[in-house]
Amino acid sequence: MSNTLEGKTVLVTGASSGIGQATALALSKAGARVAIGARRADRLKDLAQDAPGEILALDLDVTDRQSVQDAVTATVDHFGTLDALVNNAGVMLSGMILNADTTEWTRMVDTNLLGSMYTVHAALPHLLESKGAVVQISSTSGRTASAGGGVYAATKFGITAFAEALRQEVTTQGVRVIVVEPGMVSTELATHITDPAMQTMAKNYAESMRTLQADDIAAAVLYALSQPEHVAVNEILIRPTDQAR
Ligand code: NDP
């Protein structure tokens, strides 16, 4: 992948809101052809209307291996190639371990960890062909775990581990692997937390600082994807200035 995004094909998972939506829009503004996947088709339709470039909206549930394979196939069928994958879809259902609803653990592992692994699995043959790039949206929780965030952190630590193995397997074949680790970003992510105490804690935490905006992360993704071919930006950690941990 060369250092201009003009005409490049990028698949963004979880593009219906937050970081994925901002990244897809920024890529489109930079001249990329963008396939956008998520479950909320109405949101994708709105994004397709707002984006200046060519957009392919795809029904995608990353927990479903067939849906992931179909999205990658549809992207390559439509655009003829795949130059980059932005593996962004994720859920954060914070809660203490004691008495946890373990179906929420399953959802997080299925979406954040297995989902992003399925997407790499389906996309990799095409990325090897295009000498493309994989951007894995991890988190500061992929570096430091904290009470109430054990399972979410486990998925993000897992993403980082998987990305490092992937990097070693493909970098000398020209495929670059980039892990982006945002701190607190103002999005819908925390609104899905079901535990009221955790929900309040997340809200108070966000209100205690000037959080990042989804556009700040989109800019980092664009920076990494716009480097010359011999430059692999492997990791980007971005916290709000006000976030101490
Ligand atoms: P949002 O809740 O705004 O976005 C999450 C996106 O993931 C949505 O587009 C959602 O789409 C999609 N998604 C969820 N489940 C699935 C699924 N099964 N299949 C396909 N898409 C799915 O939150 P963010 O933008 O904040 O989150 C994006 C990523 O950034 C996540 O991986 C998150 O962990 C990470 N992150 C966020 C931080 C923050 O502070 N906000 C900090 C660090 C990392 P839909 O529901 O339509 O399917």
Tab-separated table of N, CA and C in Angstrom, residues 39-190:
chain	number	residue	atom	x	y	z
A	39	ARG	N	-24.176	-3.906	11.989
A	39	ARG	CA	-25.517	-4.506	11.991
A	39	ARG	C	-26.613	-3.470	11.726
A	40	ARG	N	-26.395	-2.208	12.100
A	40	ARG	CA	-27.439	-1.185	11.910
A	40	ARG	C	-27.341	-0.574	10.512
A	41	ALA	N	-28.123	-1.175	9.607
A	41	ALA	CA	-28.049	-0.794	8.185
A	41	ALA	C	-28.467	0.659	7.952
A	42	ASP	N	-29.433	1.161	8.772
A	42	ASP	CA	-29.905	2.537	8.580
A	42	ASP	C	-28.780	3.542	8.807
A	43	ARG	N	-27.954	3.257	9.815
A	43	ARG	CA	-26.820	4.144	10.121
A	43	ARG	C	-25.793	4.124	8.980
A	44	LEU	N	-25.614	2.960	8.406
A	44	LEU	CA	-24.645	2.843	7.299
A	44	LEU	C	-25.146	3.617	6.082
A	45	LYS	N	-26.464	3.575	5.897
A	45	LYS	CA	-27.059	4.291	4.758
A	45	LYS	C	-26.816	5.788	4.896
A	46	ASP	N	-26.990	6.307	6.112
A	46	ASP	CA	-26.747	7.744	6.358
A	46	ASP	C	-25.277	8.083	6.085
A	47	LEU	N	-24.390	7.209	6.535
A	47	LEU	CA	-22.958	7.460	6.338
A	47	LEU	C	-22.609	7.464	4.848
A	48	ALA	N	-23.205	6.521	4.126
A	48	ALA	CA	-22.947	6.441	2.680
A	48	ALA	C	-23.372	7.740	1.995
A	49	GLN	N	-24.454	8.349	2.526
A	49	GLN	CA	-24.929	9.610	1.925
A	49	GLN	C	-24.001	10.784	2.253
A	50	ASP	N	-23.407	10.740	3.457
A	50	ASP	CA	-22.544	11.855	3.894
A	50	ASP	C	-21.146	11.782	3.288
A	51	ALA	N	-20.710	10.580	2.905
A	51	ALA	CA	-19.320	10.417	2.450
A	51	ALA	C	-19.166	10.934	1.023
A	52	PRO	N	-18.041	11.605	0.752
A	52	PRO	CA	-17.874	12.166	-0.598
A	52	PRO	C	-17.504	11.123	-1.649
A	53	GLY	N	-16.890	10.028	-1.229
A	53	GLY	CA	-16.393	9.034	-2.189
A	53	GLY	C	-17.294	7.824	-2.307
A	54	GLU	N	-16.779	6.812	-3.012
A	54	GLU	CA	-17.561	5.596	-3.228
A	54	GLU	C	-17.608	4.757	-1.948
A	55	ILE	N	-18.825	4.358	-1.583
A	55	ILE	CA	-19.032	3.595	-0.340
A	55	ILE	C	-19.813	2.329	-0.672
A	56	LEU	N	-19.426	1.235	-0.047
A	56	LEU	CA	-20.203	0.000	-0.152
A	56	LEU	C	-20.682	-0.357	1.252
A	57	ALA	N	-22.005	-0.314	1.454
A	57	ALA	CA	-22.549	-0.617	2.786
A	57	ALA	C	-22.866	-2.104	2.874
A	58	LEU	N	-22.405	-2.729	3.952
A	58	LEU	CA	-22.540	-4.181	4.089
A	58	LEU	C	-23.187	-4.550	5.423
A	59	ASP	N	-24.158	-5.463	5.380
A	59	ASP	CA	-24.685	-6.033	6.620
A	59	ASP	C	-23.586	-6.914	7.184
A	60	LEU	N	-23.165	-6.613	8.389
A	60	LEU	CA	-22.066	-7.404	8.952
A	60	LEU	C	-22.282	-7.638	10.435
A	61	ASP	N	-22.239	-8.915	10.814
A	61	ASP	CA	-22.175	-9.275	12.233
A	61	ASP	C	-20.871	-10.031	12.414
A	62	VAL	N	-19.908	-9.400	13.074
A	62	VAL	CA	-18.571	-10.007	13.150
A	62	VAL	C	-18.532	-11.285	13.996
A	63	THR	N	-19.598	-11.530	14.768
A	63	THR	CA	-19.621	-12.769	15.562
A	63	THR	C	-19.997	-13.978	14.696
A	64	ASP	N	-20.432	-13.701	13.484
A	64	ASP	CA	-20.887	-14.753	12.573
A	64	ASP	C	-19.834	-14.922	11.460
A	65	ARG	N	-19.128	-16.042	11.512
A	65	ARG	CA	-18.008	-16.256	10.576
A	65	ARG	C	-18.422	-16.112	9.112
A	66	GLN	N	-19.628	-16.620	8.803
A	66	GLN	CA	-20.093	-16.558	7.413
A	66	GLN	C	-20.362	-15.112	6.993
A	67	SER	N	-20.927	-14.332	7.912
A	67	SER	CA	-21.200	-12.925	7.625
A	67	SER	C	-19.889	-12.177	7.355
A	68	VAL	N	-18.861	-12.504	8.120
A	68	VAL	CA	-17.542	-11.872	7.927
A	68	VAL	C	-16.976	-12.250	6.554
A	69	GLN	N	-17.036	-13.537	6.250
A	69	GLN	CA	-16.513	-14.004	4.956
A	69	GLN	C	-17.281	-13.329	3.807
A	70	ASP	N	-18.614	-13.254	3.957
A	70	ASP	CA	-19.441	-12.648	2.904
A	70	ASP	C	-19.089	-11.169	2.711
A	71	ALA	N	-18.808	-10.460	3.810
A	71	ALA	CA	-18.486	-9.025	3.708
A	71	ALA	C	-17.157	-8.824	2.981
A	72	VAL	N	-16.194	-9.657	3.296
A	72	VAL	CA	-14.884	-9.532	2.633
A	72	VAL	C	-15.032	-9.878	1.143
A	73	THR	N	-15.749	-10.940	0.863
A	73	THR	CA	-15.952	-11.345	-0.533
A	73	THR	C	-16.679	-10.248	-1.309
A	74	ALA	N	-17.722	-9.676	-0.697
A	74	ALA	CA	-18.489	-8.615	-1.372
A	74	ALA	C	-17.604	-7.399	-1.642
A	75	THR	N	-16.713	-7.084	-0.702
A	75	THR	CA	-15.820	-5.931	-0.880
A	75	THR	C	-14.890	-6.157	-2.073
A	76	VAL	N	-14.300	-7.343	-2.120
A	76	VAL	CA	-13.343	-7.641	-3.198
A	76	VAL	C	-14.084	-7.770	-4.539
A	77	ASP	N	-15.271	-8.368	-4.516
A	77	ASP	CA	-16.057	-8.474	-5.757
A	77	ASP	C	-16.392	-7.080	-6.296
A	78	HIS	N	-16.731	-6.171	-5.377
A	78	HIS	CA	-17.180	-4.839	-5.789
A	78	HIS	C	-16.025	-3.951	-6.231
A	79	PHE	N	-14.940	-3.948	-5.443
A	79	PHE	CA	-13.846	-3.006	-5.721
A	79	PHE	C	-12.668	-3.654	-6.451
A	80	GLY	N	-12.653	-4.980	-6.487
A	80	GLY	CA	-11.580	-5.683	-7.204
A	80	GLY	C	-10.342	-5.945	-6.387
A	81	THR	N	-10.275	-5.378	-5.185
A	81	THR	CA	-9.086	-5.548	-4.335
A	81	THR	C	-9.430	-5.153	-2.902
A	82	LEU	N	-8.534	-5.473	-1.990
A	82	LEU	CA	-8.674	-4.979	-0.609
A	82	LEU	C	-7.296	-4.531	-0.149
A	83	ASP	N	-7.166	-3.236	0.155
A	83	ASP	CA	-5.867	-2.688	0.536
A	83	ASP	C	-5.694	-2.538	2.041
A	84	ALA	N	-6.779	-2.384	2.752
A	84	ALA	CA	-6.639	-2.260	4.211
A	84	ALA	C	-7.929	-2.683	4.913
A	85	LEU	N	-7.725	-3.239	6.092
A	85	LEU	CA	-8.838	-3.621	6.962
A	85	LEU	C	-8.709	-2.812	8.247
A	86	VAL	N	-9.777	-2.106	8.618
A	86	VAL	CA	-9.792	-1.446	9.918
A	86	VAL	C	-10.734	-2.263	10.808
A	87	ASN	N	-10.133	-3.030	11.692
A	87	ASN	CA	-10.852	-3.969	12.546
A	87	ASN	C	-11.275	-3.229	13.805
A	88	ASN	N	-12.476	-2.684	13.778
A	88	ASN	CA	-12.888	-1.732	14.813
A	88	ASN	C	-14.092	-2.180	15.633
A	89	ALA	N	-14.944	-3.047	15.092
A	89	ALA	CA	-16.192	-3.407	15.784
A	89	ALA	C	-15.891	-3.888	17.203
A	90	GLY	N	-16.673	-3.398	18.160
A	90	GLY	CA	-16.423	-3.828	19.537
A	90	GLY	C	-17.540	-3.435	20.473
A	91	VAL	N	-17.611	-4.150	21.589
A	91	VAL	CA	-18.565	-3.819	22.651
A	91	VAL	C	-17.836	-3.816	24.002
A	92	MET	N	-18.304	-2.965	24.910
A	92	MET	CA	-17.716	-2.901	26.256
A	92	MET	C	-18.842	-3.009	27.272
A	93	LEU	N	-18.968	-4.173	27.878
A	93	LEU	CA	-20.047	-4.411	28.834
A	93	LEU	C	-19.407	-4.573	30.209
A	94	SER	N	-18.996	-3.456	30.764
A	94	SER	CA	-18.209	-3.490	32.001
A	94	SER	C	-19.018	-4.058	33.162
A	95	GLY	N	-18.323	-4.713	34.073
A	95	GLY	CA	-18.970	-5.263	35.263
A	95	GLY	C	-17.970	-6.041	36.086
A	96	MET	N	-18.266	-6.160	37.377
A	96	MET	CA	-17.386	-6.936	38.260
A	96	MET	C	-17.490	-8.424	37.925
A	97	ILE	N	-16.485	-9.165	38.309
A	97	ILE	CA	-16.459	-10.595	37.994
A	97	ILE	C	-17.459	-11.369	38.857
A	98	LEU	N	-17.532	-10.993	40.143
A	98	LEU	CA	-18.464	-11.676	41.050
A	98	LEU	C	-19.902	-11.472	40.572
A	99	ASN	N	-20.623	-12.571	40.439
A	99	ASN	CA	-22.035	-12.556	40.026
A	99	ASN	C	-22.277	-11.969	38.632
A	100	ALA	N	-21.263	-11.944	37.793
A	100	ALA	CA	-21.423	-11.389	36.444
A	100	ALA	C	-22.402	-12.212	35.617
A	101	ASP	N	-23.059	-11.543	34.694
A	101	ASP	CA	-23.867	-12.233	33.686
A	101	ASP	C	-22.870	-12.693	32.607
A	102	THR	N	-22.554	-13.967	32.616
A	102	THR	CA	-21.467	-14.430	31.737
A	102	THR	C	-21.847	-14.418	30.256
A	103	THR	N	-23.132	-14.221	29.958
A	103	THR	CA	-23.479	-14.081	28.528
A	103	THR	C	-22.853	-12.786	27.978
A	104	GLU	N	-22.632	-11.811	28.862
A	104	GLU	CA	-21.970	-10.567	28.418
A	104	GLU	C	-20.494	-10.825	28.128
A	105	TRP	N	-19.897	-11.742	28.882
A	105	TRP	CA	-18.501	-12.118	28.613
A	105	TRP	C	-18.412	-12.740	27.212
A	106	THR	N	-19.365	-13.637	26.955
A	106	THR	CA	-19.379	-14.316	25.650
A	106	THR	C	-19.523	-13.296	24.529
A	107	ARG	N	-20.418	-12.334	24.743
A	107	ARG	CA	-20.618	-11.301	23.691
A	107	ARG	C	-19.346	-10.515	23.421
A	108	MET	N	-18.642	-10.167	24.498
A	108	MET	CA	-17.410	-9.375	24.312
A	108	MET	C	-16.323	-10.194	23.621
A	109	VAL	N	-16.153	-11.438	24.059
A	109	VAL	CA	-15.113	-12.273	23.436
A	109	VAL	C	-15.488	-12.558	21.982
A	110	ASP	N	-16.754	-12.875	21.742
A	110	ASP	CA	-17.199	-13.185	20.375
A	110	ASP	C	-17.033	-11.977	19.441
A	111	THR	N	-17.344	-10.796	19.946
A	111	THR	CA	-17.302	-9.601	19.091
A	111	THR	C	-15.883	-9.058	18.975
A	112	ASN	N	-15.295	-8.727	20.124
A	112	ASN	CA	-14.022	-7.993	20.101
A	112	ASN	C	-12.868	-8.886	19.649
A	113	LEU	N	-12.834	-10.086	20.199
A	113	LEU	CA	-11.656	-10.921	19.965
A	113	LEU	C	-11.859	-11.865	18.779
A	114	LEU	N	-12.829	-12.782	18.913
A	114	LEU	CA	-13.035	-13.722	17.803
A	114	LEU	C	-13.462	-12.995	16.535
A	115	GLY	N	-14.321	-11.981	16.695
A	115	GLY	CA	-14.805	-11.229	15.525
A	115	GLY	C	-13.648	-10.623	14.753
A	116	SER	N	-12.721	-9.996	15.472
A	116	SER	CA	-11.603	-9.360	14.754
A	116	SER	C	-10.662	-10.417	14.176
A	117	MET	N	-10.583	-11.566	14.838
A	117	MET	CA	-9.745	-12.651	14.292
A	117	MET	C	-10.366	-13.243	13.021
A	118	TYR	N	-11.684	-13.430	13.032
A	118	TYR	CA	-12.367	-13.944	11.825
A	118	TYR	C	-12.141	-12.990	10.651
A	119	THR	N	-12.180	-11.690	10.956
A	119	THR	CA	-12.062	-10.706	9.871
A	119	THR	C	-10.664	-10.743	9.267
A	120	VAL	N	-9.661	-10.852	10.131
A	120	VAL	CA	-8.286	-10.985	9.621
A	120	VAL	C	-8.174	-12.263	8.788
A	121	HIS	N	-8.734	-13.346	9.283
A	121	HIS	CA	-8.661	-14.635	8.593
A	121	HIS	C	-9.235	-14.540	7.177
A	122	ALA	N	-10.382	-13.870	7.081
A	122	ALA	CA	-11.035	-13.757	5.768
A	122	ALA	C	-10.311	-12.779	4.845
A	123	ALA	N	-9.747	-11.714	5.435
A	123	ALA	CA	-9.153	-10.648	4.610
A	123	ALA	C	-7.708	-10.933	4.204
A	124	LEU	N	-7.012	-11.745	4.966
A	124	LEU	CA	-5.563	-11.864	4.797
A	124	LEU	C	-5.093	-12.290	3.396
A	125	PRO	N	-5.728	-13.257	2.764
A	125	PRO	CA	-5.266	-13.613	1.412
A	125	PRO	C	-5.274	-12.404	0.465
A	126	HIS	N	-6.288	-11.554	0.611
A	126	HIS	CA	-6.393	-10.368	-0.254
A	126	HIS	C	-5.358	-9.317	0.130
A	127	LEU	N	-5.101	-9.192	1.418
A	127	LEU	CA	-4.121	-8.201	1.887
A	127	LEU	C	-2.707	-8.613	1.496
A	128	LEU	N	-2.455	-9.910	1.457
A	128	LEU	CA	-1.135	-10.384	1.007
A	128	LEU	C	-0.945	-10.061	-0.471
A	129	GLU	N	-2.026	-10.183	-1.208
A	129	GLU	CA	-1.974	-9.891	-2.644
A	129	GLU	C	-1.713	-8.400	-2.894
A	130	SER	N	-2.367	-7.544	-2.096
A	130	SER	CA	-2.238	-6.086	-2.321
A	130	SER	C	-1.090	-5.481	-1.528
A	131	LYS	N	-0.403	-6.289	-0.717
A	131	LYS	CA	0.586	-5.765	0.248
A	131	LYS	C	-0.064	-4.646	1.059
A	132	GLY	N	-1.157	-5.024	1.687
A	132	GLY	CA	-2.007	-4.056	2.372
A	132	GLY	C	-1.677	-3.888	3.841
A	133	ALA	N	-2.705	-3.514	4.606
A	133	ALA	CA	-2.489	-3.199	6.016
A	133	ALA	C	-3.694	-3.611	6.856
A	134	VAL	N	-3.417	-3.955	8.109
A	134	VAL	CA	-4.478	-4.255	9.068
A	134	VAL	C	-4.357	-3.265	10.218
A	135	VAL	N	-5.444	-2.578	10.523
A	135	VAL	CA	-5.475	-1.718	11.708
A	135	VAL	C	-6.380	-2.389	12.730
A	136	GLN	N	-5.810	-2.693	13.885
A	136	GLN	CA	-6.589	-3.320	14.947
A	136	GLN	C	-6.887	-2.261	15.999
A	137	ILE	N	-8.183	-1.968	16.203
A	137	ILE	CA	-8.506	-1.003	17.256
A	137	ILE	C	-8.540	-1.754	18.587
A	138	SER	N	-7.493	-1.556	19.364
A	138	SER	CA	-7.416	-2.142	20.699
A	138	SER	C	-7.854	-1.066	21.683
A	139	SER	N	-7.101	-0.820	22.742
A	139	SER	CA	-7.505	0.144	23.767
A	139	SER	C	-6.374	0.299	24.771
A	140	THR	N	-6.440	1.365	25.578
A	140	THR	CA	-5.535	1.402	26.741
A	140	THR	C	-5.820	0.193	27.634
A	141	SER	N	-7.054	-0.340	27.556
A	141	SER	CA	-7.399	-1.556	28.300
A	141	SER	C	-6.677	-2.781	27.745
A	142	GLY	N	-6.009	-2.632	26.627
A	142	GLY	CA	-5.161	-3.707	26.109
A	142	GLY	C	-3.759	-3.648	26.699
A	143	ARG	N	-3.522	-2.656	27.558
A	143	ARG	CA	-2.231	-2.500	28.220
A	143	ARG	C	-2.356	-2.582	29.732
A	144	THR	N	-3.486	-2.079	30.262
A	144	THR	CA	-3.694	-2.056	31.713
A	144	THR	C	-5.129	-2.486	32.002
A	145	ALA	N	-5.291	-3.504	32.826
A	145	ALA	CA	-6.639	-3.916	33.213
A	145	ALA	C	-7.022	-3.196	34.497
A	146	SER	N	-8.327	-2.993	34.699
A	146	SER	CA	-8.754	-2.403	35.974
A	146	SER	C	-10.056	-3.043	36.425
A	147	ALA	N	-10.375	-2.881	37.716
A	147	ALA	CA	-11.571	-3.494	38.306
A	147	ALA	C	-12.804	-3.112	37.484
A	148	GLY	N	-13.626	-4.088	37.195
A	148	GLY	CA	-14.844	-3.842	36.419
A	148	GLY	C	-14.630	-3.965	34.920
A	149	GLY	N	-13.370	-4.089	34.524
A	149	GLY	CA	-13.104	-4.159	33.080
A	149	GLY	C	-12.298	-5.391	32.693
A	150	GLY	N	-12.387	-6.432	33.496
A	150	GLY	CA	-11.527	-7.607	33.291
A	150	GLY	C	-11.714	-8.291	31.949
A	151	VAL	N	-12.952	-8.528	31.580
A	151	VAL	CA	-13.192	-9.292	30.347
A	151	VAL	C	-12.939	-8.413	29.115
A	152	TYR	N	-13.378	-7.165	29.200
A	152	TYR	CA	-13.094	-6.224	28.097
A	152	TYR	C	-11.578	-6.134	27.899
A	153	ALA	N	-10.842	-5.968	29.004
A	153	ALA	CA	-9.378	-5.873	28.906
A	153	ALA	C	-8.787	-7.169	28.339
A	154	ALA	N	-9.338	-8.294	28.757
A	154	ALA	CA	-8.831	-9.583	28.243
A	154	ALA	C	-8.982	-9.636	26.724
A	155	THR	N	-10.093	-9.122	26.210
A	155	THR	CA	-10.273	-9.145	24.742
A	155	THR	C	-9.265	-8.221	24.076
A	156	LYS	N	-8.982	-7.081	24.705
A	156	LYS	CA	-8.069	-6.106	24.091
A	156	LYS	C	-6.607	-6.558	24.229
A	157	PHE	N	-6.249	-7.169	25.364
A	157	PHE	CA	-4.910	-7.776	25.464
A	157	PHE	C	-4.783	-8.849	24.375
A	158	GLY	N	-5.864	-9.590	24.168
A	158	GLY	CA	-5.864	-10.659	23.163
A	158	GLY	C	-5.657	-10.116	21.764
A	159	ILE	N	-6.287	-8.995	21.477
A	159	ILE	CA	-6.135	-8.367	20.158
A	159	ILE	C	-4.671	-7.992	19.929
A	160	THR	N	-4.047	-7.443	20.962
A	160	THR	CA	-2.642	-7.041	20.839
A	160	THR	C	-1.748	-8.261	20.615
A	161	ALA	N	-2.013	-9.341	21.325
A	161	ALA	CA	-1.216	-10.567	21.162
A	161	ALA	C	-1.374	-11.124	19.745
A	162	PHE	N	-2.606	-11.188	19.298
A	162	PHE	CA	-2.899	-11.714	17.963
A	162	PHE	C	-2.238	-10.845	16.895
A	163	ALA	N	-2.292	-9.523	17.105
A	163	ALA	CA	-1.717	-8.585	16.131
A	163	ALA	C	-0.200	-8.751	16.042
A	164	GLU	N	0.434	-8.990	17.183
A	164	GLU	CA	1.894	-9.141	17.154
A	164	GLU	C	2.293	-10.432	16.418
A	165	ALA	N	1.558	-11.500	16.661
A	165	ALA	CA	1.833	-12.746	15.934
A	165	ALA	C	1.592	-12.548	14.439
A	166	LEU	N	0.478	-11.887	14.123
A	166	LEU	CA	0.156	-11.600	12.722
A	166	LEU	C	1.265	-10.771	12.077
A	167	ARG	N	1.729	-9.753	12.796
A	167	ARG	CA	2.783	-8.880	12.263
A	167	ARG	C	4.020	-9.705	11.898
A	168	GLN	N	4.417	-10.593	12.817
A	168	GLN	CA	5.617	-11.394	12.549
A	168	GLN	C	5.416	-12.332	11.354
A	169	GLU	N	4.161	-12.776	11.163
A	169	GLU	CA	3.889	-13.711	10.059
A	169	GLU	C	3.879	-13.036	8.693
A	170	VAL	N	3.484	-11.751	8.653
A	170	VAL	CA	3.238	-11.152	7.327
A	170	VAL	C	4.069	-9.922	6.981
A	171	THR	N	4.805	-9.369	7.954
A	171	THR	CA	5.452	-8.075	7.663
A	171	THR	C	6.483	-8.177	6.542
A	172	THR	N	7.220	-9.272	6.483
A	172	THR	CA	8.235	-9.359	5.423
A	172	THR	C	7.604	-9.655	4.063
A	173	GLN	N	6.298	-9.929	4.080
A	173	GLN	CA	5.589	-10.063	2.797
A	173	GLN	C	4.894	-8.756	2.423
A	174	GLY	N	5.193	-7.696	3.172
A	174	GLY	CA	4.714	-6.366	2.797
A	174	GLY	C	3.399	-5.948	3.428
A	175	VAL	N	2.839	-6.794	4.306
A	175	VAL	CA	1.585	-6.414	4.962
A	175	VAL	C	1.905	-5.775	6.321
A	176	ARG	N	1.397	-4.569	6.518
A	176	ARG	CA	1.689	-3.859	7.769
A	176	ARG	C	0.555	-4.024	8.776
A	177	VAL	N	0.924	-4.173	10.033
A	177	VAL	CA	-0.054	-4.377	11.105
A	177	VAL	C	0.091	-3.241	12.116
A	178	ILE	N	-1.020	-2.585	12.376
A	178	ILE	CA	-1.027	-1.377	13.213
A	178	ILE	C	-2.022	-1.579	14.358
A	179	VAL	N	-1.555	-1.452	15.585
A	179	VAL	CA	-2.460	-1.524	16.729
A	179	VAL	C	-2.682	-0.110	17.248
A	180	VAL	N	-3.952	0.294	17.309
A	180	VAL	CA	-4.288	1.621	17.827
A	180	VAL	C	-4.946	1.434	19.194
A	181	GLU	N	-4.432	2.167	20.179
A	181	GLU	CA	-4.904	1.997	21.560
A	181	GLU	C	-5.443	3.320	22.104
A	182	PRO	N	-6.732	3.576	21.876
A	182	PRO	CA	-7.283	4.828	22.380
A	182	PRO	C	-7.569	4.764	23.877
A	183	GLY	N	-7.446	5.923	24.523
A	183	GLY	CA	-7.996	6.094	25.867
A	183	GLY	C	-9.464	6.459	25.725
A	184	MET	N	-9.944	7.319	26.616
A	184	MET	CA	-11.379	7.638	26.660
A	184	MET	C	-11.822	8.475	25.441
A	185	VAL	N	-12.702	7.890	24.635
A	185	VAL	CA	-13.233	8.590	23.460
A	185	VAL	C	-14.743	8.752	23.655
A	186	SER	N	-15.255	9.897	23.325
A	186	SER	CA	-16.678	10.147	23.476
A	186	SER	C	-17.448	9.467	22.336
A	187	THR	N	-18.076	8.321	22.635
A	187	THR	CA	-18.865	7.557	21.645
A	187	THR	C	-20.042	6.886	22.373
A	188	GLU	N	-20.723	5.983	21.666
A	188	GLU	CA	-21.839	5.249	22.283
A	188	GLU	C	-21.379	4.058	23.121
A	189	LEU	N	-20.075	3.777	23.103
A	189	LEU	CA	-19.572	2.516	23.657
A	189	LEU	C	-20.111	2.188	25.051
A	190	ALA	N	-20.021	3.159	25.984
A	190	ALA	CA	-20.382	2.891	27.383
A	190	ALA	C	-21.895	2.833	27.597
